[in-house]
């Protein structure tokens, strides 16, 4: 995914000559601390423009060390690191850091400064005037879902954990950095708020086109929001670097398989969208059709249920058992308890199927009916993502009418 920021919004111009080049590039990077600990070894890693990459791995595998090297808080023992084509090791450290947003757990806010003052930290360092700083600060607070008038004058201890984290993100985005580094940014937020915050952040990041390198020990977080996941083992060794679906579906090493967990199949469902090509298409009837016609249609199909539509709009279903002659389909149709949108994940679809004991579920694209999701479709969709892998002949589940 090579997203660029919209120049029309005047936010960022990409440096000429670097189009298509990775935004962050680590080559042969090694970090050995003074006491001999090798935190990172022979690391090659590239992050494309506009990409969100998650570094995951157990505690001590070198994730924070990598972030701190990219941000030039510490220097690698050997190897090279480039950000937007600039060699960070030889760049002016403080100047470079101002061009890179950095978000840490709990937001890392200054406790004795108001929310507005926290967000204004870097603009002030850069000498922005008061008016410009205030406009930008309030705009950013709005962007992360806070009310500048209400929350701006408050101090960090007067905010919830989730709100503090939002302020941390706003502060890091203050001068619209092309690169954002995040170290366990959602770690201190309670689980329910965390889910929402992650997704909101992901939408914001996609909208702004910011390149993000994010550290987390939480594979679920990585799977939920990252374009690619770099799985590291202790010693800073890169075990696998791929999309969430591939890391979960085809772990490259035993280490990755055990790190992503035995329930990785369920996790894959959460990151795989429903696709129309995997749906089945039972016969459809219109509400105005007669039940006699419906019985004829069903007799010529191997499924014993049909979808009832009014034009393109879903109105319910009928099965052979419930049809009696001499009526209209509209009179005898059963309504659906639930539907899913084609953009929902397979996990959402599958849990609806299980929750309603139906065995299948109609799928809509906005309001238009597009097909039926069955356990078999779920299986087909998972296999489609891994075209090169032959898993043997798993028995498939036959779709049944509810
Ligand atoms: P992670 O973020 O994955 O938990 P870190 O990058 O913090 O891992 O640490 C990687 C390894 O480097 C660990 O073994 C840690 O103890 C060690 N380490 C981190 N910082 C230092 C330091 N300043 N001096 C010596 N060892 C360090």
Short mmCIF file of C-alpha atoms and ligand atoms in Angstrom, two decimals:
data_model
loop_
_atom_site.label_atom_id
_atom_site.label_comp_id
_atom_site.label_asym_id
_atom_site.label_seq_id
_atom_site.Cartn_x
_atom_site.Cartn_y
_atom_site.Cartn_z
CA UNK A 1 0.00 0.00 0.00
CA UNK A 2 1.65 3.15 -1.13
CA UNK A 3 -0.52 5.88 0.25
CA UNK A 4 0.44 9.46 -0.10
CA UNK A 5 -0.96 12.30 1.75
CA UNK A 6 -3.40 14.47 -0.03
CA UNK A 7 -1.49 17.52 -1.10
CA UNK A 8 -4.77 19.36 -1.47
CA UNK A 9 -5.01 19.43 2.31
CA UNK A 10 -1.57 20.99 2.36
CA UNK A 11 -0.33 18.53 4.93
CA UNK A 12 2.85 17.03 3.57
CA UNK A 13 4.82 16.97 0.41
CA UNK A 14 6.85 13.86 -0.21
CA UNK A 15 10.47 14.56 -0.98
CA UNK A 16 11.21 14.37 -4.68
CA UNK A 17 13.21 11.39 -5.82
CA UNK A 18 11.94 9.08 -3.09
CA UNK A 19 8.66 8.01 -4.56
CA UNK A 20 8.35 4.27 -4.34
CA UNK A 21 11.27 4.22 -1.92
CA UNK A 22 10.52 2.88 1.53
CA UNK A 23 9.90 5.52 4.18
CA UNK A 24 11.92 3.65 6.78
CA UNK A 25 14.76 1.32 5.87
CA UNK A 26 16.94 -0.67 8.25
CA UNK A 27 19.81 -2.62 6.71
CA UNK A 28 22.05 -5.00 8.63
CA UNK A 29 21.25 -3.26 11.89
CA UNK A 30 22.83 -4.61 15.06
CA UNK A 31 22.64 -3.21 18.57
CA UNK A 32 24.84 -4.49 21.32
CA UNK A 33 24.53 -2.68 24.63
CA UNK A 34 27.55 -1.86 26.79
CA UNK A 35 27.01 -4.93 28.98
CA UNK A 36 27.26 -7.20 25.94
CA UNK A 37 23.50 -7.78 25.47
CA UNK A 38 22.72 -8.17 21.78
CA UNK A 39 19.27 -6.58 21.54
CA UNK A 40 19.01 -6.55 17.73
CA UNK A 41 20.98 -8.54 15.20
CA UNK A 42 21.37 -8.35 11.40
CA UNK A 43 18.02 -6.69 11.00
CA UNK A 44 16.75 -5.76 7.55
CA UNK A 45 13.36 -4.11 7.57
CA UNK A 46 11.56 -1.75 5.21
CA UNK A 47 8.39 0.18 5.88
CA UNK A 48 6.61 1.62 2.85
CA UNK A 49 5.10 5.06 2.73
CA UNK A 50 1.71 5.19 4.39
CA UNK A 51 2.11 1.72 5.79
CA UNK A 52 1.39 0.72 9.39
CA UNK A 53 3.88 -1.90 10.51
CA UNK A 54 3.70 -3.60 13.89
CA UNK A 55 6.78 -5.00 15.57
CA UNK A 56 5.63 -7.86 17.76
CA UNK A 57 7.42 -10.36 19.93
CA UNK A 58 7.95 -11.33 23.53
CA UNK A 59 9.34 -8.92 26.09
CA UNK A 60 13.06 -8.30 25.57
CA UNK A 61 13.15 -9.15 21.85
CA UNK A 62 14.43 -5.69 20.97
CA UNK A 63 11.26 -3.91 19.83
CA UNK A 64 11.83 -0.71 21.79
CA UNK A 65 15.50 -0.73 20.92
CA UNK A 66 14.52 -0.70 17.22
CA UNK A 67 12.17 2.26 17.71
CA UNK A 68 14.73 4.17 19.74
CA UNK A 69 17.34 3.65 17.02
CA UNK A 70 14.98 4.89 14.31
CA UNK A 71 14.28 7.93 16.46
CA UNK A 72 18.01 8.33 17.11
CA UNK A 73 17.63 8.21 20.85
CA UNK A 74 20.33 5.51 20.69
CA UNK A 75 22.77 4.56 17.97
CA UNK A 76 23.10 1.16 16.33
CA UNK A 77 26.41 -0.67 16.78
CA UNK A 78 26.45 -1.28 13.04
CA UNK A 79 24.22 -1.14 9.98
CA UNK A 80 22.30 1.71 8.44
CA UNK A 81 18.93 3.33 9.10
CA UNK A 82 17.21 5.66 6.68
CA UNK A 83 14.06 7.68 7.18
CA UNK A 84 12.64 9.21 4.03
CA UNK A 85 15.94 8.75 2.27
CA UNK A 86 18.00 10.41 5.01
CA UNK A 87 20.63 8.45 6.89
CA UNK A 88 19.51 9.05 10.47
CA UNK A 89 22.84 8.11 12.00
CA UNK A 90 24.52 11.09 10.41
CA UNK A 91 21.58 13.47 10.57
CA UNK A 92 21.15 16.19 13.17
CA UNK A 93 19.41 14.27 15.97
CA UNK A 94 17.13 16.88 17.57
CA UNK A 95 16.07 18.29 14.20
CA UNK A 96 15.29 14.86 12.85
CA UNK A 97 13.32 13.87 15.94
CA UNK A 98 11.02 16.82 15.48
CA UNK A 99 10.09 15.39 12.09
CA UNK A 100 9.18 12.08 13.65
CA UNK A 101 6.19 11.72 15.97
CA UNK A 102 6.73 9.53 19.01
CA UNK A 103 3.93 8.12 21.13
CA UNK A 104 4.50 6.09 24.26
CA UNK A 105 2.29 4.27 26.73
CA UNK A 106 -0.16 6.53 28.62
CA UNK A 107 0.63 9.25 26.14
CA UNK A 108 3.78 10.29 28.05
CA UNK A 109 2.18 13.65 28.76
CA UNK A 110 3.73 16.39 30.88
CA UNK A 111 1.63 16.25 34.05
CA UNK A 112 1.91 19.93 34.93
CA UNK A 113 0.90 21.21 31.53
CA UNK A 114 -2.64 21.50 30.25
CA UNK A 115 -3.82 19.35 27.36
CA UNK A 116 -3.47 22.28 24.95
CA UNK A 117 0.04 23.01 26.16
CA UNK A 118 1.01 19.37 25.81
CA UNK A 119 -0.19 19.23 22.22
CA UNK A 120 1.54 22.56 21.49
CA UNK A 121 4.95 21.32 22.66
CA UNK A 122 6.63 20.82 19.30
CA UNK A 123 4.99 23.76 17.46
CA UNK A 124 6.34 26.00 20.24
CA UNK A 125 9.80 24.46 19.93
CA UNK A 126 9.61 25.28 16.25
CA UNK A 127 8.69 28.87 17.04
CA UNK A 128 5.14 28.88 15.65
CA UNK A 129 3.17 31.98 16.62
CA UNK A 130 0.37 31.76 19.20
CA UNK A 131 -2.51 31.91 16.77
CA UNK A 132 -1.18 29.24 14.45
CA UNK A 133 -0.33 27.01 17.40
CA UNK A 134 -3.78 27.41 18.94
CA UNK A 135 -5.56 26.70 15.66
CA UNK A 136 -3.47 23.61 15.06
CA UNK A 137 -3.86 22.36 18.64
CA UNK A 138 -7.63 22.63 18.61
CA UNK A 139 -7.81 21.06 15.17
CA UNK A 140 -5.74 18.09 16.37
CA UNK A 141 -7.82 17.60 19.50
CA UNK A 142 -10.87 17.44 17.26
CA UNK A 143 -9.11 14.97 15.00
CA UNK A 144 -8.55 12.54 17.87
CA UNK A 145 -12.12 12.93 19.10
CA UNK A 146 -11.69 15.40 21.96
CA UNK A 147 -13.48 18.68 22.47
CA UNK A 148 -10.85 21.43 22.56
CA UNK A 149 -13.03 23.74 24.68
CA UNK A 150 -13.82 21.03 27.23
CA UNK A 151 -10.61 19.01 27.34
CA UNK A 152 -8.04 21.60 26.20
CA UNK A 153 -7.75 23.43 29.55
CA UNK A 154 -7.64 20.22 31.62
CA UNK A 155 -4.55 18.58 33.06
CA UNK A 156 -3.62 14.98 32.25
CA UNK A 157 -4.79 13.65 35.64
CA UNK A 158 -8.26 15.03 34.87
CA UNK A 159 -8.60 12.73 31.86
CA UNK A 160 -9.37 9.02 31.46
CA UNK A 161 -6.64 6.66 30.24
CA UNK A 162 -8.17 6.59 26.76
CA UNK A 163 -8.35 10.39 26.62
CA UNK A 164 -4.72 10.71 27.71
CA UNK A 165 -3.74 8.34 24.93
CA UNK A 166 -5.66 10.44 22.42
CA UNK A 167 -3.82 13.55 23.59
CA UNK A 168 -0.54 11.65 23.15
CA UNK A 169 -1.48 10.89 19.56
CA UNK A 170 -2.55 14.50 18.95
CA UNK A 171 0.75 15.77 20.34
CA UNK A 172 2.73 13.41 18.14
CA UNK A 173 0.80 14.56 15.06
CA UNK A 174 1.21 18.26 15.89
CA UNK A 175 3.63 19.13 13.14
CA UNK A 176 2.21 16.52 10.83
CA UNK A 177 5.19 14.20 10.82
CA UNK A 178 5.46 11.83 7.89
CA UNK A 179 6.61 9.13 10.31
CA UNK A 180 5.07 8.15 13.60
CA UNK A 181 6.74 5.77 16.03
CA UNK A 182 4.54 4.25 18.71
CA UNK A 183 5.72 2.19 21.67
CA UNK A 184 2.87 0.15 23.18
CA UNK A 185 0.56 3.13 22.59
CA UNK A 186 -2.63 1.41 23.71
CA UNK A 187 -1.09 -0.70 26.47
CA UNK A 188 -2.38 1.35 29.39
CA UNK A 189 -5.94 1.67 28.14
CA UNK A 190 -8.64 -0.69 29.35
CA UNK A 191 -9.63 -3.39 26.85
CA UNK A 192 -13.00 -2.03 25.73
CA UNK A 193 -11.68 1.45 25.06
CA UNK A 194 -8.58 -0.04 23.47
CA UNK A 195 -10.50 -1.73 20.66
CA UNK A 196 -12.22 1.50 19.72
CA UNK A 197 -9.09 3.57 20.02
CA UNK A 198 -7.13 1.18 17.82
CA UNK A 199 -9.69 1.30 15.05
CA UNK A 200 -10.10 5.07 15.30
CA UNK A 201 -6.36 5.48 15.15
CA UNK A 202 -6.14 3.18 12.15
CA UNK A 203 -8.75 5.23 10.27
CA UNK A 204 -6.96 8.46 11.12
CA UNK A 205 -3.60 7.03 10.02
CA UNK A 206 -5.06 5.90 6.70
CA UNK A 207 -6.67 9.26 6.16
CA UNK A 208 -3.46 11.17 6.87
CA UNK A 209 -1.26 8.66 5.07
CA UNK A 210 1.19 8.64 7.97
CA UNK A 211 3.85 5.93 7.97
CA UNK A 212 3.69 4.18 11.33
CA UNK A 213 6.07 1.81 13.07
CA UNK A 214 4.33 0.50 16.16
CA UNK A 215 5.62 -1.74 18.94
CA UNK A 216 3.28 -4.10 20.70
CA UNK A 217 3.50 -7.39 22.56
CA UNK A 218 -0.17 -7.99 21.73
CA UNK A 219 -0.60 -10.05 18.57
CA UNK A 220 -4.32 -9.25 18.46
CA UNK A 221 -3.57 -5.55 18.32
CA UNK A 222 -1.05 -6.10 15.54
CA UNK A 223 -3.47 -8.24 13.57
CA UNK A 224 -6.27 -5.75 13.97
CA UNK A 225 -4.53 -2.63 12.72
CA UNK A 226 -1.29 -3.43 10.89
CA UNK A 227 -0.69 -3.74 7.16
CA UNK A 228 2.31 -5.92 7.93
CA UNK A 229 3.61 -7.57 11.04
CA UNK A 230 7.27 -8.13 11.87
CA UNK A 231 7.59 -10.98 14.37
CA UNK A 232 10.83 -10.85 16.37
CA UNK A 233 12.40 -13.37 18.71
CA UNK A 234 14.79 -12.62 21.56
CA UNK A 235 18.07 -11.32 20.22
CA UNK A 236 16.19 -9.10 17.78
CA UNK A 237 15.94 -11.75 15.08
CA UNK A 238 13.25 -11.18 12.44
CA UNK A 239 11.29 -14.44 12.20
CA UNK A 240 8.63 -13.34 9.72
CA UNK A 241 7.52 -10.14 8.03
CA UNK A 242 4.21 -10.35 6.23
CA UNK A 243 0.53 -9.43 6.24
CA UNK A 244 -1.54 -10.45 9.28
CA UNK A 245 -3.40 -13.05 7.20
CA UNK A 246 -0.18 -14.75 6.10
CA UNK A 247 1.51 -14.57 9.52
CA UNK A 248 -1.55 -16.22 11.05
CA UNK A 249 -2.26 -18.57 8.18
CA UNK A 250 1.25 -19.67 7.31
CA UNK A 251 3.66 -19.03 10.20
CA UNK A 252 7.21 -19.15 8.81
CA UNK A 253 8.81 -20.79 11.84
CA UNK A 254 7.82 -22.79 14.92
CA UNK A 255 8.57 -19.69 16.96
CA UNK A 256 5.98 -17.65 15.01
CA UNK A 257 3.42 -20.46 15.22
CA UNK A 258 3.77 -20.63 18.98
CA UNK A 259 3.84 -16.84 19.38
CA UNK A 260 0.64 -16.27 17.40
CA UNK A 261 -1.02 -19.03 19.40
CA UNK A 262 -3.05 -22.13 18.77
CA UNK A 263 -6.17 -20.04 18.19
CA UNK A 264 -4.62 -18.31 15.22
CA UNK A 265 -7.35 -19.75 13.01
CA UNK A 266 -9.91 -17.70 14.92
CA UNK A 267 -7.69 -14.65 14.66
CA UNK A 268 -7.54 -15.10 10.91
CA UNK A 269 -11.30 -14.91 10.74
CA UNK A 270 -11.12 -11.49 12.34
CA UNK A 271 -8.82 -10.10 9.66
CA UNK A 272 -10.42 -11.69 6.63
CA UNK A 273 -13.27 -9.79 5.01
CA UNK A 274 -16.30 -11.59 3.63
CA UNK A 275 -15.97 -11.75 -0.16
CA UNK A 276 -18.82 -12.07 -2.61
CA UNK A 277 -16.96 -14.77 -4.54
CA UNK A 278 -17.17 -17.11 -1.55
CA UNK A 279 -20.91 -16.75 -1.06
CA UNK A 280 -23.50 -19.24 -2.20
CA UNK A 281 -26.53 -18.20 -4.20
CA UNK A 282 -29.74 -20.01 -3.34
CA UNK A 283 -32.72 -19.45 -5.64
CA UNK A 284 -34.41 -16.09 -5.17
CA UNK A 285 -38.12 -15.34 -5.25
CA UNK A 286 -40.01 -12.07 -5.28
CA UNK A 287 -42.63 -11.27 -2.62
CA UNK A 288 -45.29 -11.20 -5.32
CA UNK A 289 -44.52 -14.75 -6.55
CA UNK A 290 -47.06 -17.46 -5.76
CA UNK A 291 -46.17 -20.28 -3.41
CA UNK A 292 -46.96 -22.71 -6.24
CA UNK A 293 -44.19 -21.07 -8.27
CA UNK A 294 -41.92 -21.18 -5.23
CA UNK A 295 -42.46 -24.93 -4.80
CA UNK A 296 -41.59 -25.47 -8.43
CA UNK A 297 -38.41 -23.44 -8.11
CA UNK A 298 -37.34 -25.27 -4.97
CA UNK A 299 -38.05 -28.66 -6.54
CA UNK A 300 -35.48 -27.94 -9.21
CA UNK A 301 -32.71 -26.96 -6.74
CA UNK A 302 -30.71 -29.01 -4.33
CA UNK A 303 -31.13 -26.43 -1.57
CA UNK A 304 -34.46 -26.54 0.23
CA UNK A 305 -34.67 -22.82 0.93
CA UNK A 306 -34.97 -19.69 -1.16
CA UNK A 307 -34.29 -16.02 -0.52
CA UNK A 308 -37.25 -13.64 -0.76
CA UNK A 309 -36.66 -10.23 -2.29
CA UNK A 310 -38.68 -7.19 -3.15
CA UNK A 311 -36.73 -5.90 -6.13
CA UNK A 312 -33.18 -6.01 -4.72
CA UNK A 313 -34.28 -5.61 -1.11
CA UNK A 314 -34.10 -8.57 1.19
CA UNK A 315 -37.44 -9.54 2.66
CA UNK A 316 -36.79 -12.97 4.20
CA UNK A 317 -36.72 -16.61 3.23
CA UNK A 318 -38.97 -19.58 2.61
CA UNK A 319 -38.29 -23.28 2.85
CA UNK A 320 -40.05 -26.21 1.27
CA UNK A 321 -41.46 -27.21 4.66
CA UNK A 322 -43.14 -23.89 5.32
CA UNK A 323 -44.75 -23.41 1.90
CA UNK A 324 -48.43 -24.10 1.29
CA UNK A 325 -50.05 -23.74 -2.07
CA UNK A 326 -52.39 -20.87 -2.92
CA UNK A 327 -50.59 -18.02 -1.20
CA UNK A 328 -47.95 -15.46 -2.11
CA UNK A 329 -44.35 -15.75 -1.05
CA UNK A 330 -44.69 -12.38 0.69
CA UNK A 331 -47.38 -13.81 2.97
CA UNK A 332 -45.46 -16.86 4.13
CA UNK A 333 -41.88 -15.60 4.19
CA UNK A 334 -39.89 -15.74 7.40
CA UNK A 335 -37.84 -12.76 8.40
CA UNK A 336 -34.12 -12.88 9.16
CA UNK A 337 -32.90 -12.28 12.68
CA UNK A 338 -29.69 -10.90 11.30
CA UNK A 339 -27.67 -10.00 8.25
CA UNK A 340 -24.01 -9.07 7.74
CA UNK A 341 -22.43 -6.52 5.48
CA UNK A 342 -20.01 -7.78 2.83
CA UNK A 343 -17.34 -5.55 4.39
CA UNK A 344 -17.63 -7.23 7.79
CA UNK A 345 -15.07 -9.80 8.84
CA UNK A 346 -15.60 -13.52 8.54
CA UNK A 347 -15.48 -13.59 12.33
CA UNK A 348 -18.52 -11.34 12.57
CA UNK A 349 -20.31 -13.44 9.97
CA UNK A 350 -19.38 -16.72 11.54
CA UNK A 351 -20.40 -15.66 15.03
CA UNK A 352 -23.81 -14.59 13.69
CA UNK A 353 -24.20 -17.97 12.03
CA UNK A 354 -23.37 -19.73 15.28
CA UNK A 355 -25.46 -17.39 17.42
CA UNK A 356 -28.62 -18.01 15.42
CA UNK A 357 -28.16 -21.71 14.83
CA UNK A 358 -29.15 -21.09 11.24
CA UNK A 359 -26.16 -22.50 9.42
CA UNK A 360 -26.25 -19.57 7.01
CA UNK A 361 -26.67 -15.84 6.90
CA UNK A 362 -27.65 -13.35 4.18
CA UNK A 363 -25.00 -10.84 3.16
CA UNK A 364 -25.74 -7.26 2.10
CA UNK A 365 -23.69 -4.70 0.23
CA UNK A 366 -25.08 -1.60 1.90
CA UNK A 367 -28.76 -2.53 1.51
CA UNK A 368 -28.52 -4.75 -1.54
CA UNK A 369 -28.67 -8.52 -1.10
CA UNK A 370 -25.56 -10.19 -2.55
CA UNK A 371 -25.59 -13.80 -1.38
CA UNK A 372 -25.48 -16.17 1.56
CA UNK A 373 -22.60 -16.90 3.92
CA UNK A 374 -22.21 -20.49 5.10
CA UNK A 375 -19.53 -22.26 7.13
CA UNK A 376 -18.34 -23.57 3.76
CA UNK A 377 -17.90 -19.99 2.47
CA UNK A 378 -15.87 -19.17 5.57
CA UNK A 379 -13.60 -22.09 4.89
CA UNK A 380 -13.26 -21.19 1.20
CA UNK A 381 -12.35 -17.59 2.04
CA UNK A 382 -9.62 -18.68 4.45
CA UNK A 383 -8.11 -21.01 1.87
CA UNK A 384 -8.23 -18.39 -0.87
CA UNK A 385 -5.88 -16.17 1.12
CA UNK A 386 -3.17 -18.80 1.04
CA UNK A 387 -3.16 -19.94 -2.57
CA UNK A 388 0.22 -21.65 -2.40
CA UNK A 389 -0.58 -23.85 0.52
CA UNK A 390 -2.23 -27.18 0.01
CA UNK A 391 -3.68 -28.31 3.27
CA UNK A 392 -4.96 -31.67 2.17
CA UNK A 393 -8.58 -32.48 1.74
CA UNK A 394 -10.36 -31.03 4.72
CA UNK A 395 -13.94 -32.19 4.83
CA UNK A 396 -16.24 -29.33 3.94
CA UNK A 397 -19.36 -28.42 5.79
CA UNK A 398 -22.61 -28.67 3.90
CA UNK A 399 -24.81 -25.60 4.04
CA UNK A 400 -28.12 -26.32 5.70
CA UNK A 401 -31.29 -24.32 5.89
CA UNK A 402 -32.18 -22.85 9.25
P1 LIG B 1 11.40 -5.10 24.06
O1 LIG B 1 11.02 -3.70 23.75
O2 LIG B 1 11.14 -6.06 22.96
O3 LIG B 1 10.83 -5.58 25.37
P2 LIG B 1 14.04 -3.99 24.49
O4 LIG B 1 14.43 -3.38 23.20
O5 LIG B 1 13.56 -3.07 25.57
O6 LIG B 1 12.99 -5.16 24.22
O7 LIG B 1 15.28 -4.81 25.06
C1 LIG B 1 15.98 -5.78 24.30
C2 LIG B 1 17.11 -6.36 25.13
O8 LIG B 1 18.07 -5.35 25.37
C3 LIG B 1 16.67 -6.86 26.49
O9 LIG B 1 17.44 -7.99 26.81
C4 LIG B 1 17.00 -5.70 27.39
O10 LIG B 1 17.24 -6.16 28.71
C5 LIG B 1 18.24 -5.16 26.76
N1 LIG B 1 18.40 -3.72 26.99
C6 LIG B 1 17.54 -2.73 26.73
N2 LIG B 1 18.05 -1.52 27.05
C7 LIG B 1 19.28 -1.78 27.55
C8 LIG B 1 20.34 -0.95 28.08
N3 LIG B 1 20.23 0.38 28.12
N4 LIG B 1 21.45 -1.56 28.50
C9 LIG B 1 21.60 -2.90 28.45
N5 LIG B 1 20.66 -3.73 27.97
C10 LIG B 1 19.52 -3.18 27.52
#
